[in-house]
PDB file of N, CA and C in Angstrom:
ATOM      1  N   ILE A1433       0.853  -1.162   0.000  1.00 94.00           N
ATOM      2  CA  ILE A1433       0.000   0.000   0.000  1.00 94.00           C
ATOM      3  C   ILE A1433       0.899   1.226   0.000  1.00 94.00           C
ATOM      4  N   ARG A1434       0.565   2.176  -0.801  1.00 96.00           N
ATOM      5  CA  ARG A1434       1.256   3.466  -0.776  1.00 96.00           C
ATOM      6  C   ARG A1434       0.250   4.506  -0.297  1.00 96.00           C
ATOM      7  N   MET A1435       0.528   5.108   0.849  1.00 97.00           N
ATOM      8  CA  MET A1435      -0.336   6.147   1.410  1.00 97.00           C
ATOM      9  C   MET A1435       0.338   7.493   1.184  1.00 97.00           C
ATOM     10  N   ILE A1436      -0.391   8.408   0.598  1.00 98.00           N
ATOM     11  CA  ILE A1436       0.151   9.725   0.287  1.00 98.00           C
ATOM     12  C   ILE A1436      -0.746  10.776   0.922  1.00 98.00           C
ATOM     13  N   GLY A1437      -0.143  11.747   1.557  1.00 98.00           N
ATOM     14  CA  GLY A1437      -0.898  12.815   2.191  1.00 98.00           C
ATOM     15  C   GLY A1437       0.025  13.962   2.536  1.00 98.00           C
ATOM     16  N   ALA A1438      -0.356  14.673   3.572  1.00 98.00           N
ATOM     17  CA  ALA A1438       0.449  15.801   4.039  1.00 98.00           C
ATOM     18  C   ALA A1438       0.357  15.857   5.557  1.00 98.00           C
ATOM     19  N   ILE A1439       1.381  16.401   6.163  1.00 97.00           N
ATOM     20  CA  ILE A1439       1.411  16.577   7.609  1.00 97.00           C
ATOM     21  C   ILE A1439       1.766  18.034   7.889  1.00 97.00           C
ATOM     22  N   HIS A1440       1.103  18.579   8.898  1.00 97.00           N
ATOM     23  CA  HIS A1440       1.344  19.980   9.248  1.00 97.00           C
ATOM     24  C   HIS A1440       2.223  20.058  10.485  1.00 97.00           C
ATOM     25  N   PHE A1441       3.318  20.793  10.367  1.00 96.00           N
ATOM     26  CA  PHE A1441       4.204  21.045  11.491  1.00 96.00           C
ATOM     27  C   PHE A1441       3.962  22.478  11.949  1.00 96.00           C
ATOM     28  N   GLU A1442       3.568  22.639  13.203  1.00 95.00           N
ATOM     29  CA  GLU A1442       3.262  23.971  13.736  1.00 95.00           C
ATOM     30  C   GLU A1442       4.508  24.784  14.028  1.00 95.00           C
ATOM     31  N   HIS A1443       5.630  24.093  14.279  1.00 94.00           N
ATOM     32  CA  HIS A1443       6.878  24.768  14.639  1.00 94.00           C
ATOM     33  C   HIS A1443       8.034  24.092  13.918  1.00 94.00           C
ATOM     34  N   GLY A1444       9.098  24.828  13.712  1.00 96.00           N
ATOM     35  CA  GLY A1444      10.325  24.231  13.232  1.00 96.00           C
ATOM     36  C   GLY A1444      11.002  23.475  14.361  1.00 96.00           C
ATOM     37  N   GLY A1445      11.928  22.612  14.013  1.00 97.00           N
ATOM     38  CA  GLY A1445      12.665  21.879  15.036  1.00 97.00           C
ATOM     39  C   GLY A1445      12.892  20.437  14.631  1.00 97.00           C
ATOM     40  N   ASP A1446      13.355  19.644  15.593  1.00 97.00           N
ATOM     41  CA  ASP A1446      13.671  18.239  15.366  1.00 97.00           C
ATOM     42  C   ASP A1446      12.448  17.383  15.690  1.00 97.00           C
ATOM     43  N   TYR A1447      11.947  16.680  14.699  1.00 97.00           N
ATOM     44  CA  TYR A1447      10.800  15.783  14.865  1.00 97.00           C
ATOM     45  C   TYR A1447      11.287  14.350  14.728  1.00 97.00           C
ATOM     46  N   ARG A1448      10.748  13.473  15.588  1.00 97.00           N
ATOM     47  CA  ARG A1448      11.140  12.065  15.581  1.00 97.00           C
ATOM     48  C   ARG A1448       9.924  11.204  15.267  1.00 97.00           C
ATOM     49  N   PHE A1449      10.155  10.132  14.493  1.00 98.00           N
ATOM     50  CA  PHE A1449       9.084   9.230  14.058  1.00 98.00           C
ATOM     51  C   PHE A1449       9.474   7.790  14.322  1.00 98.00           C
ATOM     52  N   GLN A1450       8.453   6.972  14.597  1.00 97.00           N
ATOM     53  CA  GLN A1450       8.630   5.549  14.825  1.00 97.00           C
ATOM     54  C   GLN A1450       7.315   4.878  14.469  1.00 97.00           C
ATOM     55  N   ALA A1451       7.353   3.600  14.111  1.00 96.00           N
ATOM     56  CA  ALA A1451       6.114   2.891  13.795  1.00 96.00           C
ATOM     57  C   ALA A1451       6.129   1.487  14.368  1.00 96.00           C
ATOM     58  N   LEU A1452       4.940   1.030  14.698  1.00 95.00           N
ATOM     59  CA  LEU A1452       4.712  -0.371  15.012  1.00 95.00           C
ATOM     60  C   LEU A1452       4.157  -0.965  13.727  1.00 95.00           C
ATOM     61  N   SER A1453       4.821  -1.981  13.199  1.00 94.00           N
ATOM     62  CA  SER A1453       4.336  -2.552  11.943  1.00 94.00           C
ATOM     63  C   SER A1453       4.484  -4.065  11.927  1.00 94.00           C
ATOM     64  N   ASN A1454       3.727  -4.663  11.035  1.00 93.00           N
ATOM     65  CA  ASN A1454       3.771  -6.076  10.711  1.00 93.00           C
ATOM     66  C   ASN A1454       3.295  -6.152   9.267  1.00 93.00           C
ATOM     67  N   ASP A1455       4.055  -6.136   8.371  1.00 86.00           N
ATOM     68  CA  ASP A1455       5.445  -6.402   8.120  1.00 86.00           C
ATOM     69  C   ASP A1455       6.183  -5.067   7.937  1.00 86.00           C
ATOM     70  N   GLY A1456       6.661  -4.764   6.751  1.00 92.00           N
ATOM     71  CA  GLY A1456       7.570  -3.644   6.586  1.00 92.00           C
ATOM     72  C   GLY A1456       6.924  -2.347   6.143  1.00 92.00           C
ATOM     73  N   PHE A1457       7.654  -1.261   6.341  1.00 95.00           N
ATOM     74  CA  PHE A1457       7.186   0.051   5.897  1.00 95.00           C
ATOM     75  C   PHE A1457       8.373   0.994   5.740  1.00 95.00           C
ATOM     76  N   GLN A1458       8.116   2.069   5.002  1.00 97.00           N
ATOM     77  CA  GLN A1458       9.067   3.170   4.884  1.00 97.00           C
ATOM     78  C   GLN A1458       8.279   4.466   4.948  1.00 97.00           C
ATOM     79  N   LEU A1459       8.824   5.454   5.644  1.00 98.00           N
ATOM     80  CA  LEU A1459       8.192   6.761   5.816  1.00 98.00           C
ATOM     81  C   LEU A1459       9.054   7.823   5.153  1.00 98.00           C
ATOM     82  N   TYR A1460       8.441   8.594   4.268  1.00 98.00           N
ATOM     83  CA  TYR A1460       9.121   9.700   3.582  1.00 98.00           C
ATOM     84  C   TYR A1460       8.428  11.008   3.929  1.00 98.00           C
ATOM     85  N   LEU A1461       9.207  12.043   4.181  1.00 97.00           N
ATOM     86  CA  LEU A1461       8.711  13.416   4.260  1.00 97.00           C
ATOM     87  C   LEU A1461       9.357  14.146   3.100  1.00 97.00           C
ATOM     88  N   GLY A1462       8.538  14.565   2.143  1.00 95.00           N
ATOM     89  CA  GLY A1462       9.084  15.063   0.894  1.00 95.00           C
ATOM     90  C   GLY A1462       9.856  13.934   0.239  1.00 95.00           C
ATOM     91  N   ASP A1463      11.076  14.192  -0.180  1.00 95.00           N
ATOM     92  CA  ASP A1463      11.921  13.160  -0.786  1.00 95.00           C
ATOM     93  C   ASP A1463      12.873  12.520   0.216  1.00 95.00           C
ATOM     94  N   THR A1464      12.728  12.847   1.495  1.00 97.00           N
ATOM     95  CA  THR A1464      13.636  12.351   2.520  1.00 97.00           C
ATOM     96  C   THR A1464      13.086  11.091   3.180  1.00 97.00           C
ATOM     97  N   LEU A1465      13.841  10.014   3.129  1.00 98.00           N
ATOM     98  CA  LEU A1465      13.485   8.785   3.831  1.00 98.00           C
ATOM     99  C   LEU A1465      13.798   8.988   5.306  1.00 98.00           C
ATOM    100  N   VAL A1466      12.762   8.975   6.147  1.00 98.00           N
ATOM    101  CA  VAL A1466      12.933   9.259   7.571  1.00 98.00           C
ATOM    102  C   VAL A1466      13.050   7.973   8.386  1.00 98.00           C
ATOM    103  N   VAL A1467      12.222   6.975   8.079  1.00 97.00           N
ATOM    104  CA  VAL A1467      12.270   5.694   8.780  1.00 97.00           C
ATOM    105  C   VAL A1467      12.154   4.579   7.742  1.00 97.00           C
ATOM    106  N   SER A1468      13.000   3.568   7.870  1.00 96.00           N
ATOM    107  CA  SER A1468      12.953   2.427   6.971  1.00 96.00           C
ATOM    108  C   SER A1468      13.001   1.144   7.786  1.00 96.00           C
ATOM    109  N   ASP A1469      11.978   0.336   7.640  1.00 94.00           N
ATOM    110  CA  ASP A1469      11.888  -0.976   8.286  1.00 94.00           C
ATOM    111  C   ASP A1469      11.293  -1.923   7.237  1.00 94.00           C
ATOM    112  N   PRO A1470      12.063  -2.246   6.185  1.00 89.00           N
ATOM    113  CA  PRO A1470      11.494  -2.871   5.001  1.00 89.00           C
ATOM    114  C   PRO A1470      11.352  -4.393   5.012  1.00 89.00           C
ATOM    115  N   LYS A1471      11.757  -5.056   6.078  1.00 88.00           N
ATOM    116  CA  LYS A1471      11.758  -6.516   6.059  1.00 88.00           C
ATOM    117  C   LYS A1471      10.482  -7.111   6.640  1.00 88.00           C
ATOM    118  N   GLN A1472      10.254  -8.363   6.296  1.00 87.00           N
ATOM    119  CA  GLN A1472       9.115  -9.119   6.809  1.00 87.00           C
ATOM    120  C   GLN A1472       9.361  -9.466   8.274  1.00 87.00           C
ATOM    121  N   HIS A1473       8.358  -9.212   9.142  1.00 84.00           N
ATOM    122  CA  HIS A1473       8.493  -9.523  10.564  1.00 84.00           C
ATOM    123  C   HIS A1473       7.126  -9.465  11.233  1.00 84.00           C
ATOM    124  N   SER A1474       7.041 -10.024  12.429  1.00 89.00           N
ATOM    125  CA  SER A1474       5.825  -9.894  13.226  1.00 89.00           C
ATOM    126  C   SER A1474       5.788  -8.492  13.824  1.00 89.00           C
ATOM    127  N   ASP A1475       4.738  -8.182  14.608  1.00 91.00           N
ATOM    128  CA  ASP A1475       4.604  -6.843  15.192  1.00 91.00           C
ATOM    129  C   ASP A1475       5.884  -6.429  15.917  1.00 91.00           C
ATOM    130  N   GLN A1476       6.416  -5.281  15.524  1.00 91.00           N
ATOM    131  CA  GLN A1476       7.588  -4.744  16.217  1.00 91.00           C
ATOM    132  C   GLN A1476       7.683  -3.248  15.963  1.00 91.00           C
ATOM    133  N   LEU A1477       8.343  -2.557  16.892  1.00 95.00           N
ATOM    134  CA  LEU A1477       8.619  -1.137  16.729  1.00 95.00           C
ATOM    135  C   LEU A1477       9.842  -0.958  15.854  1.00 95.00           C
ATOM    136  N   SER A1478       9.767   0.013  14.973  1.00 95.00           N
ATOM    137  CA  SER A1478      10.921   0.354  14.140  1.00 95.00           C
ATOM    138  C   SER A1478      11.937   1.128  14.965  1.00 95.00           C
ATOM    139  N   GLU A1479      13.084   1.340  14.376  1.00 96.00           N
ATOM    140  CA  GLU A1479      14.022   2.281  14.970  1.00 96.00           C
ATOM    141  C   GLU A1479      13.425   3.678  14.814  1.00 96.00           C
ATOM    142  N   ILE A1480      13.920   4.621  15.585  1.00 97.00           N
ATOM    143  CA  ILE A1480      13.424   5.997  15.524  1.00 97.00           C
ATOM    144  C   ILE A1480      14.198   6.756  14.456  1.00 97.00           C
ATOM    145  N   GLY A1481      13.457   7.462  13.609  1.00 98.00           N
ATOM    146  CA  GLY A1481      14.065   8.321  12.606  1.00 98.00           C
ATOM    147  C   GLY A1481      13.745   9.769  12.931  1.00 98.00           C
ATOM    148  N   SER A1482      14.619  10.681  12.555  1.00 97.00           N
ATOM    149  CA  SER A1482      14.360  12.088  12.859  1.00 97.00           C
ATOM    150  C   SER A1482      14.607  12.946  11.626  1.00 97.00           C
ATOM    151  N   ILE A1483      13.982  14.102  11.642  1.00 98.00           N
ATOM    152  CA  ILE A1483      14.138  15.072  10.567  1.00 98.00           C
ATOM    153  C   ILE A1483      14.033  16.468  11.169  1.00 98.00           C
ATOM    154  N   VAL A1484      14.826  17.382  10.662  1.00 98.00           N
ATOM    155  CA  VAL A1484      14.767  18.774  11.105  1.00 98.00           C
ATOM    156  C   VAL A1484      13.851  19.534  10.151  1.00 98.00           C
ATOM    157  N   ILE A1485      12.837  20.151  10.715  1.00 97.00           N
ATOM    158  CA  ILE A1485      11.905  20.980   9.960  1.00 97.00           C
ATOM    159  C   ILE A1485      12.319  22.428  10.186  1.00 97.00           C
ATOM    160  N   ASN A1486      12.598  23.130   9.107  1.00 96.00           N
ATOM    161  CA  ASN A1486      13.101  24.503   9.215  1.00 96.00           C
ATOM    162  C   ASN A1486      12.024  25.538   9.492  1.00 96.00           C
ATOM    163  N   GLU A1487      10.822  25.317   8.983  1.00 95.00           N
ATOM    164  CA  GLU A1487       9.746  26.285   9.224  1.00 95.00           C
ATOM    165  C   GLU A1487       8.413  25.571   9.249  1.00 95.00           C
ATOM    166  N   SER A1488       7.449  26.174   9.926  1.00 96.00           N
ATOM    167  CA  SER A1488       6.126  25.570  10.038  1.00 96.00           C
ATOM    168  C   SER A1488       5.474  25.488   8.661  1.00 96.00           C
ATOM    169  N   GLY A1489       4.490  24.602   8.556  1.00 97.00           N
ATOM    170  CA  GLY A1489       3.753  24.466   7.308  1.00 97.00           C
ATOM    171  C   GLY A1489       3.415  23.027   7.002  1.00 97.00           C
ATOM    172  N   TRP A1490       2.818  22.839   5.832  1.00 98.00           N
ATOM    173  CA  TRP A1490       2.430  21.516   5.355  1.00 98.00           C
ATOM    174  C   TRP A1490       3.586  20.893   4.567  1.00 98.00           C
ATOM    175  N   TYR A1491       3.806  19.608   4.825  1.00 98.00           N
ATOM    176  CA  TYR A1491       4.862  18.869   4.135  1.00 98.00           C
ATOM    177  C   TYR A1491       4.282  17.576   3.576  1.00 98.00           C
ATOM    178  N   PRO A1492       4.699  17.194   2.347  1.00 98.00           N
ATOM    179  CA  PRO A1492       4.210  15.938   1.777  1.00 98.00           C
ATOM    180  C   PRO A1492       4.724  14.748   2.576  1.00 98.00           C
ATOM    181  N   LEU A1493       3.830  13.775   2.775  1.00 97.00           N
ATOM    182  CA  LEU A1493       4.138  12.571   3.543  1.00 97.00           C
ATOM    183  C   LEU A1493       3.774  11.366   2.698  1.00 97.00           C
ATOM    184  N   ARG A1494       4.633  10.358   2.709  1.00 98.00           N
ATOM    185  CA  ARG A1494       4.346   9.107   2.000  1.00 98.00           C
ATOM    186  C   ARG A1494       4.759   7.943   2.868  1.00 98.00           C
ATOM    187  N   ILE A1495       3.884   6.957   2.975  1.00 97.00           N
ATOM    188  CA  ILE A1495       4.196   5.713   3.680  1.00 97.00           C
ATOM    189  C   ILE A1495       4.010   4.562   2.703  1.00 97.00           C
ATOM    190  N   ASP A1496       5.053   3.769   2.521  1.00 97.00           N
ATOM    191  CA  ASP A1496       4.979   2.545   1.732  1.00 97.00           C
ATOM    192  C   ASP A1496       4.947   1.384   2.720  1.00 97.00           C
ATOM    193  N   TYR A1497       3.892   0.572   2.637  1.00 96.00           N
ATOM    194  CA  TYR A1497       3.681  -0.512   3.602  1.00 96.00           C
ATOM    195  C   TYR A1497       3.417  -1.803   2.848  1.00 96.00           C
ATOM    196  N   PHE A1498       3.972  -2.914   3.346  1.00 93.00           N
ATOM    197  CA  PHE A1498       3.598  -4.200   2.761  1.00 93.00           C
ATOM    198  C   PHE A1498       3.276  -5.203   3.849  1.00 93.00           C
ATOM    199  N   GLN A1499       2.363  -6.109   3.492  1.00 91.00           N
ATOM    200  CA  GLN A1499       1.923  -7.175   4.382  1.00 91.00           C
ATOM    201  C   GLN A1499       2.021  -8.481   3.608  1.00 91.00           C
ATOM    202  N   ARG A1500       2.801  -9.417   4.106  1.00 87.00           N
ATOM    203  CA  ARG A1500       2.984 -10.680   3.390  1.00 87.00           C
ATOM    204  C   ARG A1500       1.870 -11.663   3.702  1.00 87.00           C
ATOM    205  N   LYS A1501       1.705 -12.055   4.967  1.00 84.00           N
ATOM    206  CA  LYS A1501       0.629 -12.976   5.345  1.00 84.00           C
ATOM    207  C   LYS A1501       0.411 -12.885   6.846  1.00 84.00           C
ATOM    208  N   GLY A1502      -0.680 -13.449   7.321  1.00 83.00           N
ATOM    209  CA  GLY A1502      -0.984 -13.410   8.749  1.00 83.00           C
ATOM    210  C   GLY A1502      -1.584 -12.072   9.146  1.00 83.00           C
ATOM    211  N   THR A1503      -1.321 -11.655  10.364  1.00 86.00           N
ATOM    212  CA  THR A1503      -1.901 -10.415  10.872  1.00 86.00           C
ATOM    213  C   THR A1503      -1.210  -9.198  10.284  1.00 86.00           C
ATOM    214  N   ALA A1504      -1.921  -8.082  10.288  1.00 92.00           N
ATOM    215  CA  ALA A1504      -1.383  -6.831   9.758  1.00 92.00           C
ATOM    216  C   ALA A1504      -1.436  -5.768  10.849  1.00 92.00           C
ATOM    217  N   ALA A1505      -0.441  -4.886  10.853  1.00 93.00           N
ATOM    218  CA  ALA A1505      -0.418  -3.782  11.812  1.00 93.00           C
ATOM    219  C   ALA A1505       0.411  -2.637  11.244  1.00 93.00           C
ATOM    220  N   LEU A1506      -0.071  -1.434  11.469  1.00 95.00           N
ATOM    221  CA  LEU A1506       0.706  -0.234  11.142  1.00 95.00           C
ATOM    222  C   LEU A1506       0.180   0.903  11.997  1.00 95.00           C
ATOM    223  N   LYS A1507       1.037   1.430  12.848  1.00 96.00           N
ATOM    224  CA  LYS A1507       0.677   2.545  13.722  1.00 96.00           C
ATOM    225  C   LYS A1507       1.877   3.484  13.781  1.00 96.00           C
ATOM    226  N   LEU A1508       1.647   4.748  13.443  1.00 96.00           N
ATOM    227  CA  LEU A1508       2.719   5.732  13.387  1.00 96.00           C
ATOM    228  C   LEU A1508       2.742   6.559  14.666  1.00 96.00           C
ATOM    229  N   PHE A1509       3.939   6.761  15.207  1.00 97.00           N
ATOM    230  CA  PHE A1509       4.155   7.578  16.392  1.00 97.00           C
ATOM    231  C   PHE A1509       5.098   8.722  16.029  1.00 97.00           C
ATOM    232  N   TRP A1510       4.958   9.858  16.703  1.00 96.00           N
ATOM    233  CA  TRP A1510       5.874  10.969  16.475  1.00 96.00           C
ATOM    234  C   TRP A1510       6.082  11.754  17.756  1.00 96.00           C
ATOM    235  N   GLU A1511       7.167  12.498  17.749  1.00 96.00           N
ATOM    236  CA  GLU A1511       7.531  13.348  18.888  1.00 96.00           C
ATOM    237  C   GLU A1511       7.869  14.725  18.337  1.00 96.00           C
ATOM    238  N   THR A1512       7.250  15.735  18.887  1.00 95.00           N
ATOM    239  CA  THR A1512       7.516  17.111  18.458  1.00 95.00           C
ATOM    240  C   THR A1512       8.647  17.708  19.297  1.00 95.00           C
ATOM    241  N   PRO A1513       9.222  18.814  18.855  1.00 94.00           N
ATOM    242  CA  PRO A1513      10.274  19.445  19.655  1.00 94.00           C
ATOM    243  C   PRO A1513       9.754  19.919  21.007  1.00 94.00           C
ATOM    244  N   GLN A1514       8.462  20.214  21.111  1.00 93.00           N
ATOM    245  CA  GLN A1514       7.892  20.715  22.359  1.00 93.00           C
ATOM    246  C   GLN A1514       7.484  19.591  23.315  1.00 93.00           C
ATOM    247  N   SER A1515       7.105  18.427  22.795  1.00 92.00           N
ATOM    248  CA  SER A1515       6.538  17.392  23.659  1.00 92.00           C
ATOM    249  C   SER A1515       7.573  16.473  24.294  1.00 92.00           C
ATOM    250  N   LYS A1516       8.585  16.088  23.549  1.00 80.00           N
ATOM    251  CA  LYS A1516       9.612  15.148  24.018  1.00 80.00           C
ATOM    252  C   LYS A1516       9.016  13.838  24.488  1.00 80.00           C
ATOM    253  N   GLU A1517       7.872  13.448  23.890  1.00 91.00           N
ATOM    254  CA  GLU A1517       7.235  12.164  24.201  1.00 91.00           C
ATOM    255  C   GLU A1517       6.522  11.654  22.967  1.00 91.00           C
ATOM    256  N   MET A1518       6.725  10.382  22.627  1.00 92.00           N
ATOM    257  CA  MET A1518       6.067   9.805  21.455  1.00 92.00           C
ATOM    258  C   MET A1518       4.562   9.734  21.663  1.00 92.00           C
ATOM    259  N   THR A1519       3.817  10.112  20.633  1.00 91.00           N
ATOM    260  CA  THR A1519       2.359  10.032  20.639  1.00 91.00           C
ATOM    261  C   THR A1519       1.919   9.528  19.275  1.00 91.00           C
ATOM    262  N   PHE A1520       0.654   9.170  19.129  1.00 86.00           N
ATOM    263  CA  PHE A1520       0.159   8.718  17.825  1.00 86.00           C
ATOM    264  C   PHE A1520      -1.083   9.471  17.450  1.00 86.00           C
TER     265      PHE A1520
END
């Protein structure tokens, strides 16, 4: 599945992203690959990826996700420069 949309950042700063997935996924902001967990696996958290946003506004977002067999899961988490805590 390829999901395409946009995400709004209210402030500039360092944003961190992580996902719980079963099987693999990749997260892009614009043309930048932020998180990559492309292999087949059961439910697991990805490593954390970060990106520096220079100014507030809308940014293109793309998630490429695949599911081979069995159960499926995809949940995206992020941390803003102000929160310092992952949320979904």
